Amino acid sequence: MSLRVAVAGASGYAGGELLRLLLNHPEAEIGALTAGTNAGEPLGRLHPHLPELADRLLEPTTADVLGGHDVVFMALPHGSAAQLSRELDDVPLIIDCGADYRLTDEAAWTEFYGSDHAGTWPYGLPELPGQRDVLRQSRRIALPGCFPTVATLALWPAYRAGLLAPAVDIVAFTGASGAGKTLKPHLLASEVMGSATPYGVAGTHRHTPELEQNLSALAGVPVEVSFTPVLAPMTRGILAVCGAQVLNGVTDGDVREVYTKAAASERFVHLLPPGHWPTTAAVTGSNSAHLQAALDIRRQRLIAIGAIDNLTKGTAGNAVQCMNLVHRFNENTGLTTVGVAP
């Protein structure tokens, strides 16, 4: 039996990516599509790449519209999902693509988001050790942020194996789609093209506590994160460059061994051959994370690099992956490891 699926926030980039994937999911029947200011508009005006849904009208984002579905994906600005989810008790599965339920630390939420903490839902990154068992039993799931997705995957094998000191530097380059569709002068094409711009510098980006939460859980001790995102002149993709001191005695062979073992059983994690480095172009449109790691022998530092498509593995693809786990479908149903080139 097909799942009747609704997408709240269908007019945005994440919502559009969800619909692109769901159209190719054999077990999904697309139900209500909702929006805020775009309610009443035909979807085709906002997502002309989805001709099968072009005539569908966007409805208001209300519990009355979204209730009665088997799955509701919420691709909404932070702060919006918490109230709405409380009104959807009848929905068997809600997957929040936003930030509202990601953090376990109430104080960290208040510091970085400036509002009351809504609570914590199971964390929707299946590749984390033991997390698939948690997600299969879950009916409310909080997706990771796009930056924490790629950086956690890049560092997870090393921290899980105890190879690294509990402090890491992360610089991540992202495409403009990560900021959403809202009109902002600094995201105009004339501002972005031909320029790379850091933002959220010196520990101020909201994904910092989420990165520390993930890596600390993997390491078993608190991990300090210095995170700098950089807006790059591209539409999609994130490239994360992570550096951390290795513990005494760790060799390049040790690094290769733990990364090879970690990636071997993961459908969507691809470890590149030695000397080959991830690129954002190679993962465009796919649910894959491409990884590489090497030891800087002179500095005794691990350099781990990961690339994902921020809209697919970074958001919508991960959401579909979690839905597949909950409903016991093959985990890759409706998803691909194949990118789009050139």
PDB file of C-alpha atoms in Angstrom, residues 219-325:
ATOM      1  CA  ALA A 219      34.321  10.509  20.638  1.00  0.00           C
ATOM      2  CA  GLY A 220      32.835   9.794  24.053  1.00  0.00           C
ATOM      3  CA  VAL A 221      34.318  13.068  25.372  1.00  0.00           C
ATOM      4  CA  PRO A 222      33.462  16.733  24.685  1.00  0.00           C
ATOM      5  CA  VAL A 223      34.805  17.866  21.320  1.00  0.00           C
ATOM      6  CA  GLU A 224      35.462  21.551  20.642  1.00  0.00           C
ATOM      7  CA  VAL A 225      34.623  22.729  17.118  1.00  0.00           C
ATOM      8  CA  SER A 226      35.866  25.805  15.301  1.00  0.00           C
ATOM      9  CA  PHE A 227      33.541  26.135  12.312  1.00  0.00           C
ATOM     10  CA  THR A 228      33.722  28.620   9.435  1.00  0.00           C
ATOM     11  CA  PRO A 229      31.235  28.416   6.553  1.00  0.00           C
ATOM     12  CA  VAL A 230      32.036  30.072   3.228  1.00  0.00           C
ATOM     13  CA  LEU A 231      29.465  31.035   0.600  1.00  0.00           C
ATOM     14  CA  ALA A 232      30.897  29.907  -2.748  1.00  0.00           C
ATOM     15  CA  PRO A 233      29.810  30.952  -6.253  1.00  0.00           C
ATOM     16  CA  MET A 234      27.801  27.819  -7.022  1.00  0.00           C
ATOM     17  CA  THR A 235      24.179  26.749  -6.733  1.00  0.00           C
ATOM     18  CA  ARG A 236      24.381  23.414  -4.901  1.00  0.00           C
ATOM     19  CA  GLY A 237      26.854  21.443  -2.860  1.00  0.00           C
ATOM     20  CA  ILE A 238      29.013  21.564   0.255  1.00  0.00           C
ATOM     21  CA  LEU A 239      32.715  20.788   0.517  1.00  0.00           C
ATOM     22  CA  ALA A 240      33.896  20.445   4.132  1.00  0.00           C
ATOM     23  CA  VAL A 241      37.604  20.497   4.989  1.00  0.00           C
ATOM     24  CA  CYS A 242      38.199  19.197   8.520  1.00  0.00           C
ATOM     25  CA  GLY A 243      41.468  19.127  10.441  1.00  0.00           C
ATOM     26  CA  ALA A 244      42.263  17.595  13.838  1.00  0.00           C
ATOM     27  CA  GLN A 245      45.376  16.471  15.697  1.00  0.00           C
ATOM     28  CA  VAL A 246      45.875  12.708  15.707  1.00  0.00           C
ATOM     29  CA  LEU A 247      46.812  10.892  18.882  1.00  0.00           C
ATOM     30  CA  ASN A 248      50.324   9.498  19.350  1.00  0.00           C
ATOM     31  CA  GLY A 249      51.218   6.565  17.154  1.00  0.00           C
ATOM     32  CA  VAL A 250      48.456   6.969  14.563  1.00  0.00           C
ATOM     33  CA  THR A 251      49.712   6.215  11.052  1.00  0.00           C
ATOM     34  CA  ASP A 252      48.369   6.898   7.591  1.00  0.00           C
ATOM     35  CA  GLY A 253      47.645   3.175   7.352  1.00  0.00           C
ATOM     36  CA  ASP A 254      45.509   3.373  10.495  1.00  0.00           C
ATOM     37  CA  VAL A 255      43.526   6.216   8.954  1.00  0.00           C
ATOM     38  CA  ARG A 256      42.945   4.356   5.714  1.00  0.00           C
ATOM     39  CA  GLU A 257      41.919   1.213   7.534  1.00  0.00           C
ATOM     40  CA  VAL A 258      39.232   2.821   9.692  1.00  0.00           C
ATOM     41  CA  TYR A 259      37.786   4.844   6.798  1.00  0.00           C
ATOM     42  CA  THR A 260      37.720   1.825   4.498  1.00  0.00           C
ATOM     43  CA  LYS A 261      35.958  -0.253   7.131  1.00  0.00           C
ATOM     44  CA  ALA A 262      33.416   2.482   7.915  1.00  0.00           C
ATOM     45  CA  ALA A 263      32.482   3.100   4.282  1.00  0.00           C
ATOM     46  CA  ALA A 264      32.353  -0.570   3.279  1.00  0.00           C
ATOM     47  CA  SER A 265      28.843  -1.202   4.588  1.00  0.00           C
ATOM     48  CA  GLU A 266      27.343   2.207   3.762  1.00  0.00           C
ATOM     49  CA  ARG A 267      25.348   2.568   0.566  1.00  0.00           C
ATOM     50  CA  PHE A 268      25.623   6.359   0.498  1.00  0.00           C
ATOM     51  CA  VAL A 269      29.168   6.864   1.794  1.00  0.00           C
ATOM     52  CA  HIS A 270      31.864   6.558  -0.856  1.00  0.00           C
ATOM     53  CA  LEU A 271      35.551   6.604   0.113  1.00  0.00           C
ATOM     54  CA  LEU A 272      37.642   7.754  -2.814  1.00  0.00           C
ATOM     55  CA  PRO A 273      40.925   6.050  -3.811  1.00  0.00           C
ATOM     56  CA  PRO A 274      44.093   7.440  -2.233  1.00  0.00           C
ATOM     57  CA  GLY A 275      45.127  10.728  -3.811  1.00  0.00           C
ATOM     58  CA  HIS A 276      41.635  11.497  -5.146  1.00  0.00           C
ATOM     59  CA  TRP A 277      39.711  14.293  -3.456  1.00  0.00           C
ATOM     60  CA  PRO A 278      35.966  14.970  -3.187  1.00  0.00           C
ATOM     61  CA  THR A 279      34.324  17.559  -5.415  1.00  0.00           C
ATOM     62  CA  THR A 280      30.846  19.030  -5.162  1.00  0.00           C
ATOM     63  CA  ALA A 281      30.199  18.461  -8.867  1.00  0.00           C
ATOM     64  CA  ALA A 282      30.524  14.691  -8.464  1.00  0.00           C
ATOM     65  CA  VAL A 283      27.656  14.451  -5.958  1.00  0.00           C
ATOM     66  CA  THR A 284      25.166  16.863  -7.548  1.00  0.00           C
ATOM     67  CA  GLY A 285      21.676  15.357  -7.470  1.00  0.00           C
ATOM     68  CA  SER A 286      22.784  12.238  -5.584  1.00  0.00           C
ATOM     69  CA  ASN A 287      22.312  11.071  -2.010  1.00  0.00           C
ATOM     70  CA  SER A 288      26.018  10.252  -1.765  1.00  0.00           C
ATOM     71  CA  ALA A 289      28.715  11.608   0.506  1.00  0.00           C
ATOM     72  CA  HIS A 290      32.175  11.404  -1.041  1.00  0.00           C
ATOM     73  CA  LEU A 291      35.000  11.225   1.508  1.00  0.00           C
ATOM     74  CA  GLN A 292      38.767  11.282   1.634  1.00  0.00           C
ATOM     75  CA  ALA A 293      41.160  11.369   4.576  1.00  0.00           C
ATOM     76  CA  ALA A 294      44.925  11.610   4.853  1.00  0.00           C
ATOM     77  CA  LEU A 295      47.523  12.167   7.554  1.00  0.00           C
ATOM     78  CA  ASP A 296      49.659  15.306   7.440  1.00  0.00           C
ATOM     79  CA  ILE A 297      52.764  13.627   8.797  1.00  0.00           C
ATOM     80  CA  ARG A 298      54.672  16.881   9.424  1.00  0.00           C
ATOM     81  CA  ARG A 299      51.925  18.302  11.619  1.00  0.00           C
ATOM     82  CA  GLN A 300      50.432  15.003  12.840  1.00  0.00           C
ATOM     83  CA  ARG A 301      47.003  16.206  11.772  1.00  0.00           C
ATOM     84  CA  LEU A 302      44.244  14.333  10.026  1.00  0.00           C
ATOM     85  CA  ILE A 303      42.759  16.124   7.030  1.00  0.00           C
ATOM     86  CA  ALA A 304      39.297  14.726   6.280  1.00  0.00           C
ATOM     87  CA  ILE A 305      37.285  16.117   3.374  1.00  0.00           C
ATOM     88  CA  GLY A 306      33.670  15.426   2.489  1.00  0.00           C
ATOM     89  CA  ALA A 307      31.348  16.546  -0.290  1.00  0.00           C
ATOM     90  CA  ILE A 308      27.557  16.311  -0.499  1.00  0.00           C
ATOM     91  CA  ASP A 309      24.714  17.931  -2.369  1.00  0.00           C
ATOM     92  CA  ASN A 310      23.202  20.127   0.344  1.00  0.00           C
ATOM     93  CA  LEU A 311      19.684  19.683  -1.049  1.00  0.00           C
ATOM     94  CA  THR A 312      19.870  15.885  -1.450  1.00  0.00           C
ATOM     95  CA  LYS A 313      22.029  14.102   1.142  1.00  0.00           C
ATOM     96  CA  GLY A 314      22.062  17.366   3.090  1.00  0.00           C
ATOM     97  CA  THR A 315      18.252  17.548   3.306  1.00  0.00           C
ATOM     98  CA  ALA A 316      15.645  15.851   1.116  1.00  0.00           C
ATOM     99  CA  GLY A 317      17.526  12.646   0.304  1.00  0.00           C
ATOM    100  CA  ASN A 318      18.287  12.084   3.959  1.00  0.00           C
ATOM    101  CA  ALA A 319      14.604  12.653   4.760  1.00  0.00           C
ATOM    102  CA  VAL A 320      13.506  10.003   2.259  1.00  0.00           C
ATOM    103  CA  GLN A 321      16.206   7.666   3.575  1.00  0.00           C
ATOM    104  CA  CYS A 322      14.748   8.021   7.079  1.00  0.00           C
ATOM    105  CA  MET A 323      11.211   7.421   5.812  1.00  0.00           C
ATOM    106  CA  ASN A 324      12.420   4.253   4.117  1.00  0.00           C
ATOM    107  CA  LEU A 325      13.898   2.999   7.384  1.00  0.00           C
TER     108      LEU A 325
END
